[in-house]
Amino acid sequence: MHLQSVEVSQSPEEKFREYLASRPRAQRFTEQQRDMVNYIFSKHNHFDADSLIEDMKREGFQVSRATIYRTLNKLVDAGLLRRLDVGPRMYYEHDYGYPQHEHLVCQRCHKMIEFQSPAIEDVVRDVCRDHLFHFEGHSFVIRGVCNECNRARMTKSRLDLV
Amino acid sequence: MHLQSVEVSQSPEEKFREYLASRPRAQRFTEQQRDMVNYIFSKHNHFDADSLIEDMKREGFQVSRATIYRTLNKLVDAGLLRRLDVGPRMYYEHDYGYPQHEHLVCQRCHKMIEFQSPAIEDVVRDVCRDHLFHFEGHSFVIRGVCNECNRARMTKSRLDLV
DNA sequence: ATTCTTGCAAAGCCTTTGCAACTGC
DNA sequence: GCAGTTGCAAAGGCTTTGCAAGAAT
């Protein structure tokens, strides 16, 4: 179901501490931040700020909306999370320890399916070279309806005919 | 600079009228809508709602924010415009009479550079087939810094060294 | 002790919407 | 004249932020 993880030498928590310590003015590592990093990296999910808040609260963690947003931004800066700018809200996913990939997004159930494509990496490299464009990142999203939702729809329309 | 246009048999205005007339309950074609269609298709630009309002007002057209938003949605439904979900606001570009393409987005000057890539079309087709995914659309955005901004930056840093 | 983080609520930003007046057909 | 459109201002949805209290180093 998931793509294969990449070898990493530090835990996400260690990597985040290192990032915080390396800032021009050292930033602090708090309990809530530690809980967030560990919670996020204990799962492999695409998530948004709201569902993270809801899930962590349900599991008994102390989290506030403002701190979630602030820490998510730091985690993106630190290279631990990737931001997926798809639709009206931001989604996040593991960056650290997880390979570059692209997404299929189902417009009915909002599931995200990951896939890897060397061909796309090639296109990115060639296009940036041709345009003397300094690459910083890319996002590739295919929108549509996943197999399950499609089957549900077909079953329903067959029933409608009866 | 631009990609080559595609042959079309109707004017954008005609195509929009046809779309409006074909709705379950026929919708009306108003003066402000006509002005918008003609204004938008008289230029080739990526634009957002705000800049469209500003530009049209500057050229003496009567436009209101609510109507701009409402009409942009209709133009997307009608297949005249494509919506580019990049960054915090929506951008729009011609769909009718313009070929499918992808974008490089400069993070300094926000310029969008278009490019076409058959390889990407192939990847889309293959991936959707493999995942039994019903394709509805895709978006591919490469983020980075364009050549001009890069040169400006390099010139500046050279000056800084003096 | 100092400086950063937190949490609340308020503000910001973009987009949508309720409603009364208006207008295309 | 009916049904859809407009324009205003208000509301909505998501994210950021000012500030006073609290915590990390």
PDB file of N, CA and C in Angstrom, chain A residues 10-51:
ATOM      1  N   GLN A  10      18.731   9.490  11.635  1.00  0.00           N
ATOM      2  CA  GLN A  10      18.230  10.106  12.862  1.00  0.00           C
ATOM      3  C   GLN A  10      16.742   9.862  12.979  1.00  0.00           C
ATOM      4  N   SER A  11      16.243   9.867  14.188  1.00  0.00           N
ATOM      5  CA  SER A  11      14.789   9.814  14.361  1.00  0.00           C
ATOM      6  C   SER A  11      14.225  11.176  13.978  1.00  0.00           C
ATOM      7  N   PRO A  12      12.952  11.227  13.608  1.00  0.00           N
ATOM      8  CA  PRO A  12      12.326  12.519  13.299  1.00  0.00           C
ATOM      9  C   PRO A  12      12.497  13.500  14.459  1.00  0.00           C
ATOM     10  N   GLU A  13      12.340  12.997  15.673  1.00  0.00           N
ATOM     11  CA  GLU A  13      12.483  13.890  16.822  1.00  0.00           C
ATOM     12  C   GLU A  13      13.878  14.494  16.890  1.00  0.00           C
ATOM     13  N   GLU A  14      14.887  13.650  16.674  1.00  0.00           N
ATOM     14  CA  GLU A  14      16.271  14.168  16.680  1.00  0.00           C
ATOM     15  C   GLU A  14      16.491  15.184  15.576  1.00  0.00           C
ATOM     16  N   LYS A  15      15.972  14.850  14.411  1.00  0.00           N
ATOM     17  CA  LYS A  15      16.169  15.772  13.291  1.00  0.00           C
ATOM     18  C   LYS A  15      15.511  17.121  13.576  1.00  0.00           C
ATOM     19  N   PHE A  16      14.367  17.100  14.224  1.00  0.00           N
ATOM     20  CA  PHE A  16      13.671  18.350  14.527  1.00  0.00           C
ATOM     21  C   PHE A  16      14.444  19.156  15.578  1.00  0.00           C
ATOM     22  N   ARG A  17      14.941  18.467  16.586  1.00  0.00           N
ATOM     23  CA  ARG A  17      15.744  19.152  17.602  1.00  0.00           C
ATOM     24  C   ARG A  17      16.939  19.829  16.962  1.00  0.00           C
ATOM     25  N   GLU A  18      17.568  19.117  16.051  1.00  0.00           N
ATOM     26  CA  GLU A  18      18.751  19.669  15.375  1.00  0.00           C
ATOM     27  C   GLU A  18      18.370  20.924  14.588  1.00  0.00           C
ATOM     28  N   TYR A  19      17.242  20.832  13.888  1.00  0.00           N
ATOM     29  CA  TYR A  19      16.766  21.998  13.128  1.00  0.00           C
ATOM     30  C   TYR A  19      16.542  23.186  14.046  1.00  0.00           C
ATOM     31  N   LEU A  20      15.862  22.960  15.153  1.00  0.00           N
ATOM     32  CA  LEU A  20      15.552  24.052  16.083  1.00  0.00           C
ATOM     33  C   LEU A  20      16.836  24.673  16.629  1.00  0.00           C
ATOM     34  N   ALA A  21      17.782  23.811  16.952  1.00  0.00           N
ATOM     35  CA  ALA A  21      19.045  24.308  17.533  1.00  0.00           C
ATOM     36  C   ALA A  21      19.855  25.092  16.514  1.00  0.00           C
ATOM     37  N   SER A  22      19.648  24.773  15.222  1.00  0.00           N
ATOM     38  CA  SER A  22      20.479  25.398  14.191  1.00  0.00           C
ATOM     39  C   SER A  22      19.944  26.746  13.713  1.00  0.00           C
ATOM     40  N   ARG A  23      18.792  27.156  14.196  1.00  0.00           N
ATOM     41  CA  ARG A  23      18.215  28.440  13.783  1.00  0.00           C
ATOM     42  C   ARG A  23      19.112  29.586  14.229  1.00  0.00           C
ATOM     43  N   PRO A  24      19.062  30.714  13.485  1.00  0.00           N
ATOM     44  CA  PRO A  24      19.852  31.902  13.865  1.00  0.00           C
ATOM     45  C   PRO A  24      19.754  32.185  15.365  1.00  0.00           C
ATOM     46  N   ARG A  25      18.524  32.241  15.893  1.00  0.00           N
ATOM     47  CA  ARG A  25      18.372  32.286  17.340  1.00  0.00           C
ATOM     48  C   ARG A  25      17.686  30.981  17.731  1.00  0.00           C
ATOM     49  N   ALA A  26      18.365  30.235  18.495  1.00  0.00           N
ATOM     50  CA  ALA A  26      17.912  28.884  18.810  1.00  0.00           C
ATOM     51  C   ALA A  26      16.460  28.876  19.281  1.00  0.00           C
ATOM     52  N   GLN A  27      15.684  27.935  18.709  1.00  0.00           N
ATOM     53  CA  GLN A  27      14.300  27.802  19.128  1.00  0.00           C
ATOM     54  C   GLN A  27      14.188  26.650  20.102  1.00  0.00           C
ATOM     55  N   ARG A  28      13.072  26.631  20.833  1.00  0.00           N
ATOM     56  CA  ARG A  28      12.961  25.639  21.915  1.00  0.00           C
ATOM     57  C   ARG A  28      12.130  24.437  21.530  1.00  0.00           C
ATOM     58  N   PHE A  29      12.438  23.349  22.144  1.00  0.00           N
ATOM     59  CA  PHE A  29      11.742  22.103  21.874  1.00  0.00           C
ATOM     60  C   PHE A  29      10.825  21.814  23.052  1.00  0.00           C
ATOM     61  N   THR A  30       9.523  21.869  22.803  1.00  0.00           N
ATOM     62  CA  THR A  30       8.568  21.732  23.903  1.00  0.00           C
ATOM     63  C   THR A  30       7.889  20.373  23.879  1.00  0.00           C
ATOM     64  N   GLU A  31       7.195  20.112  24.968  1.00  0.00           N
ATOM     65  CA  GLU A  31       6.509  18.830  25.103  1.00  0.00           C
ATOM     66  C   GLU A  31       5.473  18.639  23.999  1.00  0.00           C
ATOM     67  N   GLN A  32       4.720  19.716  23.714  1.00  0.00           N
ATOM     68  CA  GLN A  32       3.668  19.594  22.708  1.00  0.00           C
ATOM     69  C   GLN A  32       4.274  19.323  21.331  1.00  0.00           C
ATOM     70  N   GLN A  33       5.423  19.946  21.060  1.00  0.00           N
ATOM     71  CA  GLN A  33       6.098  19.708  19.786  1.00  0.00           C
ATOM     72  C   GLN A  33       6.579  18.258  19.704  1.00  0.00           C
ATOM     73  N   ARG A  34       7.156  17.772  20.792  1.00  0.00           N
ATOM     74  CA  ARG A  34       7.611  16.381  20.816  1.00  0.00           C
ATOM     75  C   ARG A  34       6.443  15.427  20.577  1.00  0.00           C
ATOM     76  N   ASP A  35       5.333  15.669  21.268  1.00  0.00           N
ATOM     77  CA  ASP A  35       4.147  14.833  21.064  1.00  0.00           C
ATOM     78  C   ASP A  35       3.717  14.860  19.602  1.00  0.00           C
ATOM     79  N   MET A  36       3.717  16.048  19.009  1.00  0.00           N
ATOM     80  CA  MET A  36       3.282  16.155  17.614  1.00  0.00           C
ATOM     81  C   MET A  36       4.188  15.357  16.690  1.00  0.00           C
ATOM     82  N   VAL A  37       5.498  15.560  16.814  1.00  0.00           N
ATOM     83  CA  VAL A  37       6.427  14.847  15.926  1.00  0.00           C
ATOM     84  C   VAL A  37       6.241  13.348  16.072  1.00  0.00           C
ATOM     85  N   ASN A  38       6.189  12.901  17.302  1.00  0.00           N
ATOM     86  CA  ASN A  38       6.099  11.461  17.508  1.00  0.00           C
ATOM     87  C   ASN A  38       4.760  10.914  17.049  1.00  0.00           C
ATOM     88  N   TYR A  39       3.719  11.676  17.301  1.00  0.00           N
ATOM     89  CA  TYR A  39       2.404  11.229  16.855  1.00  0.00           C
ATOM     90  C   TYR A  39       2.361  11.127  15.331  1.00  0.00           C
ATOM     91  N   ILE A  40       2.803  12.176  14.680  1.00  0.00           N
ATOM     92  CA  ILE A  40       2.746  12.213  13.214  1.00  0.00           C
ATOM     93  C   ILE A  40       3.575  11.098  12.602  1.00  0.00           C
ATOM     94  N   PHE A  41       4.767  10.864  13.159  1.00  0.00           N
ATOM     95  CA  PHE A  41       5.639   9.845  12.552  1.00  0.00           C
ATOM     96  C   PHE A  41       5.334   8.430  13.040  1.00  0.00           C
ATOM     97  N   SER A  42       4.371   8.304  13.958  1.00  0.00           N
ATOM     98  CA  SER A  42       3.944   6.961  14.344  1.00  0.00           C
ATOM     99  C   SER A  42       2.881   6.454  13.370  1.00  0.00           C
ATOM    100  N   LYS A  43       2.415   7.326  12.468  1.00  0.00           N
ATOM    101  CA  LYS A  43       1.418   6.933  11.478  1.00  0.00           C
ATOM    102  C   LYS A  43       1.930   7.277  10.103  1.00  0.00           C
ATOM    103  N   HIS A  44       1.335   6.644   9.112  1.00  0.00           N
ATOM    104  CA  HIS A  44       1.620   7.118   7.766  1.00  0.00           C
ATOM    105  C   HIS A  44       0.303   7.529   7.130  1.00  0.00           C
ATOM    106  N   ASN A  45       0.110   8.795   7.103  1.00  0.00           N
ATOM    107  CA  ASN A  45      -1.171   9.333   6.671  1.00  0.00           C
ATOM    108  C   ASN A  45      -0.983  10.656   5.963  1.00  0.00           C
ATOM    109  N   HIS A  46      -1.927  10.981   5.122  1.00  0.00           N
ATOM    110  CA  HIS A  46      -2.063  12.359   4.693  1.00  0.00           C
ATOM    111  C   HIS A  46      -3.054  12.974   5.654  1.00  0.00           C
ATOM    112  N   PHE A  47      -2.747  14.140   6.160  1.00  0.00           N
ATOM    113  CA  PHE A  47      -3.652  14.719   7.148  1.00  0.00           C
ATOM    114  C   PHE A  47      -3.677  16.234   7.006  1.00  0.00           C
ATOM    115  N   ASP A  48      -4.720  16.823   7.540  1.00  0.00           N
ATOM    116  CA  ASP A  48      -4.775  18.284   7.598  1.00  0.00           C
ATOM    117  C   ASP A  48      -4.762  18.711   9.060  1.00  0.00           C
ATOM    118  N   ALA A  49      -4.627  20.006   9.290  1.00  0.00           N
ATOM    119  CA  ALA A  49      -4.475  20.509  10.650  1.00  0.00           C
ATOM    120  C   ALA A  49      -5.636  20.055  11.529  1.00  0.00           C
ATOM    121  N   ASP A  50      -6.835  20.176  11.008  1.00  0.00           N
ATOM    122  CA  ASP A  50      -8.007  19.858  11.791  1.00  0.00           C
ATOM    123  C   ASP A  50      -8.078  18.403  12.224  1.00  0.00           C
ATOM    124  N   SER A  51      -7.788  17.497  11.292  1.00  0.00           N
ATOM    125  CA  SER A  51      -7.895  16.093  11.660  1.00  0.00           C
ATOM    126  C   SER A  51      -6.782  15.720  12.624  1.00  0.00           C
TER     127      SER A  51
END
